[in-house]
C-alpha cells in the first residue's frame, strides 16, 4: 500500500474510533463529553475496543463448532490478566489511532489507561503465566478456552504503614467491568456435601447416586482475549457462584425467609475471594469447594460443547484436551470420571481411558509445603462421591504397582494417592500424575528435579510421559506495551516482526551491539525509563532517587526461598562499609524491592519491615550521602510492573538453587535490558545459556550442593562466626541499628538465620557479595554494560510465551498452531 493510502486508512480509523467512543459515552454511560469523568472516558474507550473484538469473538466461537478442531481447555484457579485496555489496543493494532482519537476529544490516553483497576485474580507467577499463555494461544490461533473463577475480590491490596505490610480487600469490580460478557444461559449446577447411595438401574447395573447437602449454580462470564493483529479473539471463561433457585423456593415455601437468604449468601461465598497461599483451616473447606466448583462447571461446559459439535463421548479426547495448571484443578480427574460414570453411564475402563487421554498436568513447585494435600475427613465431607472415585482410582493403580514391583510395599505407600501417615490425606499431585497422559515441569532444571525427586517413582513407571516446557512471557505486554521507547528503538532497526516472532527475529539486534550510536540510543532509553520510575517513586514513596545510580531491583512475592533477605544482608554490609569509610569500589546504587507477603506468613512480613527499616536508616543518614538508597515499592502488581521492569539495570534472581521452579520475572527483566544476578535455579540457567555466561552474573551453590550441605548437618552459626562482614551485618540488625535501638523486633529473623537458615542465606552470602562487587565494577564501564544489555535482549527470543505454547501444542496437546 502507498504511504498516502496508509495515512488515509489511519485517519478513517481514528474517526471511526472517535465516533465509537462518543456513542458508548452516550448510550452506555449516559454522559455527554462535557460532564464525563476520566473514568467515563475509560469505560467508553474500553467498550469501543471491546466492540472491535466482538466480531472476531463471534466468528471464532462459530469456528469452535467445527468438530475437527481440537479445543484446548486451560484449567487454572488463577488468571492474573493485568489491565485490559492497553493490551487490547496493542493487539488490535489501534493504539496510535485511539491515542489520536482521544486527544482530539481533549483527553490524554495515558490518563485514561491509568483509570483501569487491574483484575488481580492471581497470586503471582502461576496466575500471570496463565494470562501470558492466553495471549499466545490467541496469537497462534489455537482454539482455546481459559477456565477459572470470577473472584469478587482478587489478591489483596498492599499498603505499608510504619514499615509493615497492611492488607486491604481488592474491590476491583466496584466501578463495573466493561470487559466481561455475562452468559446467564450458560449455567451449571454443582453439588456439595451430603452422602452417596447405591442402586440398581433398569438394566440391572450397580450405580451410585450422590445426594448432596447443597447445590450451587455457576454462571459463565466471558472475557474476550485478542490475538496479536490476527483477527482472532480467544475466550477467558470465569465462573461466578450463585444460589440455585429451587433451593431458595424450597426455603421460601416453608416460610423460612432467612434460611433462603442464608443459602444464597453461602452459595455466593464460593467465588467470593482469591486465597493467598496461606489458607488456614477454616479457609480450607471453602478453597476445596472453589476448586471443585470451577472444575465441575468447566467440565460440564465441555460436555455441552461436545454435544453441540454432535460428537460422541468416545470422541472427547480428540475434541478437547485439558491442561491442569498445577494441582488446584486436579480434582477434574475424579470429576471427569464421575460425569462419565454417574451421568453418562460409561463403564470404568472406558471412562478411565478417556480421562487419561484428556488431561495433562503442569507442576509448578517442588517445595514440599506447597504440594497440595487435603485431609480425608474434610474431603469426605465436602466431596463424598469424588472421594469414592479417588479410592477406586487408587486401588486399581496400586494393583498395577504391586504387579510390577512385587513385595515393594514401601513403593506402594510412597505412590498411593492417599497418604496414610499421620492425619490421612489426599495427595493431589499423585492424582494429577496418575490421571494424566503428560506431566511437565516449567524449566529444564525443574523438570530434571521433578523426575529425580518429587515424582521419581512415577517417572520410573512411565518415563515417556514426562516433558519439559520452559515457561515464557508475552512480548506484547512485557515489551511492546510496557516499554514503548525500547520498542520503537528496536523496531526502527529490525522492523516489527519480532513482536510475534521473538525467537527468530530479535536476534537481529546483535549486529548493533557494538555500534556506538545504537549503544547511546539504547542507554538513553534506559535512562529515560529510570527517570520516569524515579519520579514515580518520589510521588508514591516520597524518596528521591538518582537515575544515574545503578537500579538494582527485586520484585516478586516475598518468600524466604526467594531470599530478599540475602539482598538485605548485602545492603547492611554496604552500609557498614560506608560507616567505616571503606567506600572504595562502591558504585552508587538504588535498591528497589516490591512484592506481597501472604497475610499469615509472619517471617515474610518481618522481611518487609526489615527492608523498610534498613531503607529508613540508610536514606536518612548524611554519612551515606545518597551513595546508596533503599526503596520498597508498595502494592507490586501487573500495573506497577509496567514502570518497574523497564527501568532496571540489574535483576535480582537469587533463590536457593532447586527451589524456584522457573521464575518469569527473570525473563521480563532480561527482555527489557536488565542484566541478571542470579543463582543456578529455575530458568536462570537457560537464560544464562542463551545470553552467554559473560553477560550474566552467576553465583552460589548448585541444587545438588544445597542438598549435600543440608544432609551434612548445616551449621549457619559457624559461617556467621567465620565471615566478619556477614557477622557485622547481622549484628547491626540484631543490635537495633535499623530499628531505633529496638533489639526485639528483628530477633526472630536473626534467630532463624543463625540457628536454621533453611534456605542457606549465610552459606551463599560470600559468593553473592563477591558477585555484587563484579556487578559494581562492570557498571563503571557504561559502554560495556550497554553492550551486555543489548546482547541480553537480542538473545531472549526463546522466552516468549509463543515458544512455550508451541511446545505444548506439539508435544502435549497435539494441536496445530499458526
Ligand atoms: C510459580 N508458582 C513458581 N504459585 O514459583 C515459579 O517458579 C514459576 O515461574 C511460576 O509458578 C510459573 O510456572 C506460583 O506462582 C502460586 O502462586 C500458588 C498459587 C496457589 C496458592 C499457592 C501459591
mmCIF file of N, CA and C in Angstrom, residues 582-624:
data_model
loop_
_atom_site.group_PDB
_atom_site.id
_atom_site.type_symbol
_atom_site.label_atom_id
_atom_site.label_comp_id
_atom_site.label_asym_id
_atom_site.label_seq_id
_atom_site.Cartn_x
_atom_site.Cartn_y
_atom_site.Cartn_z
ATOM 1 N N UNK A 582 34.894 2.810 54.365
ATOM 2 C CA UNK A 582 35.539 1.917 53.376
ATOM 3 C C UNK A 582 34.690 1.927 52.118
ATOM 4 N N UNK A 583 34.606 3.088 51.461
ATOM 5 C CA UNK A 583 33.664 3.197 50.338
ATOM 6 C C UNK A 583 34.278 2.840 48.992
ATOM 7 N N UNK A 584 35.566 2.512 48.999
ATOM 8 C CA UNK A 584 36.216 2.151 47.732
ATOM 9 C C UNK A 584 35.453 1.041 47.027
ATOM 10 N N UNK A 585 35.212 1.229 45.753
ATOM 11 C CA UNK A 585 34.573 0.163 44.975
ATOM 12 C C UNK A 585 33.058 0.129 45.102
ATOM 13 N N UNK A 586 32.482 1.023 45.902
ATOM 14 C CA UNK A 586 31.012 1.051 45.979
ATOM 15 C C UNK A 586 30.480 1.948 44.854
ATOM 16 N N UNK A 587 29.685 1.361 43.996
ATOM 17 C CA UNK A 587 29.057 2.114 42.899
ATOM 18 C C UNK A 587 27.724 2.642 43.412
ATOM 19 N N UNK A 588 27.387 3.890 43.088
ATOM 20 C CA UNK A 588 26.078 4.396 43.538
ATOM 21 C C UNK A 588 24.944 3.476 43.074
ATOM 22 N N UNK A 589 24.092 3.087 44.024
ATOM 23 C CA UNK A 589 23.026 2.126 43.689
ATOM 24 C C UNK A 589 21.723 2.502 44.351
ATOM 25 N N UNK A 590 20.637 2.202 43.658
ATOM 26 C CA UNK A 590 19.319 2.288 44.261
ATOM 27 C C UNK A 590 18.756 0.874 44.318
ATOM 28 N N UNK A 591 18.535 0.398 45.519
ATOM 29 C CA UNK A 591 17.955 -0.942 45.698
ATOM 30 C C UNK A 591 16.443 -0.788 45.781
ATOM 31 N N UNK A 592 15.748 -1.424 44.858
ATOM 32 C CA UNK A 592 14.287 -1.307 44.838
ATOM 33 C C UNK A 592 13.680 -2.694 45.060
ATOM 34 N N UNK A 593 12.774 -2.754 46.022
ATOM 35 C CA UNK A 593 12.066 -4.008 46.312
ATOM 36 C C UNK A 593 10.575 -3.812 46.074
ATOM 37 N N UNK A 594 9.896 -4.900 45.782
ATOM 38 C CA UNK A 594 8.440 -4.852 45.735
ATOM 39 C C UNK A 594 7.920 -6.260 45.840
ATOM 40 N N UNK A 595 6.731 -6.432 46.399
ATOM 41 C CA UNK A 595 6.142 -7.769 46.476
ATOM 42 C C UNK A 595 5.248 -7.902 47.689
ATOM 43 N N UNK A 596 4.288 -8.805 47.580
ATOM 44 C CA UNK A 596 3.358 -9.021 48.692
ATOM 45 C C UNK A 596 3.772 -10.264 49.469
ATOM 46 N N UNK A 597 3.516 -10.219 50.774
ATOM 47 C CA UNK A 597 3.718 -11.396 51.621
ATOM 48 C C UNK A 597 2.341 -11.973 51.914
ATOM 49 N N UNK A 598 2.220 -13.295 51.933
ATOM 50 C CA UNK A 598 0.940 -13.885 52.312
ATOM 51 C C UNK A 598 0.569 -13.365 53.698
ATOM 52 N N UNK A 599 -0.708 -13.000 53.901
ATOM 53 C CA UNK A 599 -1.105 -12.345 55.157
ATOM 54 C C UNK A 599 -0.739 -13.123 56.426
ATOM 55 N N UNK A 600 -0.649 -14.459 56.323
ATOM 56 C CA UNK A 600 -0.330 -15.239 57.521
ATOM 57 C C UNK A 600 1.135 -15.643 57.608
ATOM 58 N N UNK A 601 1.969 -15.155 56.723
ATOM 59 C CA UNK A 601 3.364 -15.581 56.665
ATOM 60 C C UNK A 601 4.205 -14.576 57.459
ATOM 61 N N UNK A 602 4.406 -14.898 58.734
ATOM 62 C CA UNK A 602 4.996 -13.954 59.689
ATOM 63 C C UNK A 602 6.409 -13.535 59.279
ATOM 64 N N UNK A 603 7.225 -14.508 58.889
ATOM 65 C CA UNK A 603 8.615 -14.176 58.551
ATOM 66 C C UNK A 603 8.685 -13.288 57.306
ATOM 67 N N UNK A 604 7.845 -13.558 56.329
ATOM 68 C CA UNK A 604 7.851 -12.736 55.105
ATOM 69 C C UNK A 604 7.468 -11.296 55.440
ATOM 70 N N UNK A 605 6.508 -11.159 56.360
ATOM 71 C CA UNK A 605 6.088 -9.806 56.734
ATOM 72 C C UNK A 605 7.187 -9.087 57.513
ATOM 73 N N UNK A 606 7.937 -9.863 58.284
ATOM 74 C CA UNK A 606 9.048 -9.270 59.023
ATOM 75 C C UNK A 606 10.151 -8.820 58.049
ATOM 76 N N UNK A 607 10.311 -9.556 56.973
ATOM 77 C CA UNK A 607 11.314 -9.171 55.963
ATOM 78 C C UNK A 607 10.916 -7.839 55.306
ATOM 79 N N UNK A 608 9.629 -7.645 55.072
ATOM 80 C CA UNK A 608 9.173 -6.357 54.525
ATOM 81 C C UNK A 608 9.496 -5.236 55.507
ATOM 82 N N UNK A 609 9.212 -5.497 56.767
ATOM 83 C CA UNK A 609 9.513 -4.494 57.797
ATOM 84 C C UNK A 609 11.022 -4.195 57.815
ATOM 85 N N UNK A 610 11.825 -5.244 57.689
ATOM 86 C CA UNK A 610 13.280 -5.064 57.714
ATOM 87 C C UNK A 610 13.747 -4.205 56.532
ATOM 88 N N UNK A 611 13.220 -4.503 55.343
ATOM 89 C CA UNK A 611 13.612 -3.719 54.160
ATOM 90 C C UNK A 611 13.290 -2.240 54.403
ATOM 91 N N UNK A 612 12.093 -1.989 54.898
ATOM 92 C CA UNK A 612 11.696 -0.593 55.123
ATOM 93 C C UNK A 612 12.530 0.069 56.217
ATOM 94 N N UNK A 613 12.874 -0.701 57.240
ATOM 95 C CA UNK A 613 13.673 -0.137 58.327
ATOM 96 C C UNK A 613 15.085 0.178 57.856
ATOM 97 N N UNK A 614 15.664 -0.750 57.108
ATOM 98 C CA UNK A 614 17.008 -0.516 56.568
ATOM 99 C C UNK A 614 16.964 0.719 55.659
ATOM 100 N N UNK A 615 15.908 0.811 54.850
ATOM 101 C CA UNK A 615 15.743 1.959 53.946
ATOM 102 C C UNK A 615 15.669 3.266 54.710
ATOM 103 N N UNK A 616 14.864 3.258 55.757
ATOM 104 C CA UNK A 616 14.671 4.495 56.526
ATOM 105 C C UNK A 616 16.007 4.976 57.102
ATOM 106 N N UNK A 617 16.762 4.046 57.656
ATOM 107 C CA UNK A 617 18.045 4.409 58.272
ATOM 108 C C UNK A 617 19.033 4.930 57.218
ATOM 109 N N UNK A 618 19.189 4.135 56.156
ATOM 110 C CA UNK A 618 20.199 4.480 55.144
ATOM 111 C C UNK A 618 19.838 5.756 54.395
ATOM 112 N N UNK A 619 18.567 5.877 54.003
ATOM 113 C CA UNK A 619 18.170 7.028 53.184
ATOM 114 C C UNK A 619 18.292 8.346 53.954
ATOM 115 N N UNK A 620 18.249 8.247 55.293
ATOM 116 C CA UNK A 620 18.301 9.485 56.083
ATOM 117 C C UNK A 620 19.640 9.728 56.767
ATOM 118 N N UNK A 621 20.611 8.899 56.467
ATOM 119 C CA UNK A 621 21.912 9.066 57.126
ATOM 120 C C UNK A 621 22.808 9.957 56.276
ATOM 121 N N UNK A 622 23.183 11.126 56.776
ATOM 122 C CA UNK A 622 24.018 12.042 55.988
ATOM 123 C C UNK A 622 25.365 11.418 55.604
ATOM 124 N N UNK A 623 25.862 10.472 56.413
ATOM 125 C CA UNK A 623 27.127 9.806 56.063
ATOM 126 C C UNK A 623 27.019 9.060 54.729
ATOM 127 N N UNK A 624 25.831 8.592 54.443
ATOM 128 C CA UNK A 624 25.646 7.820 53.195
ATOM 129 C C UNK A 624 25.648 8.763 52.005
#
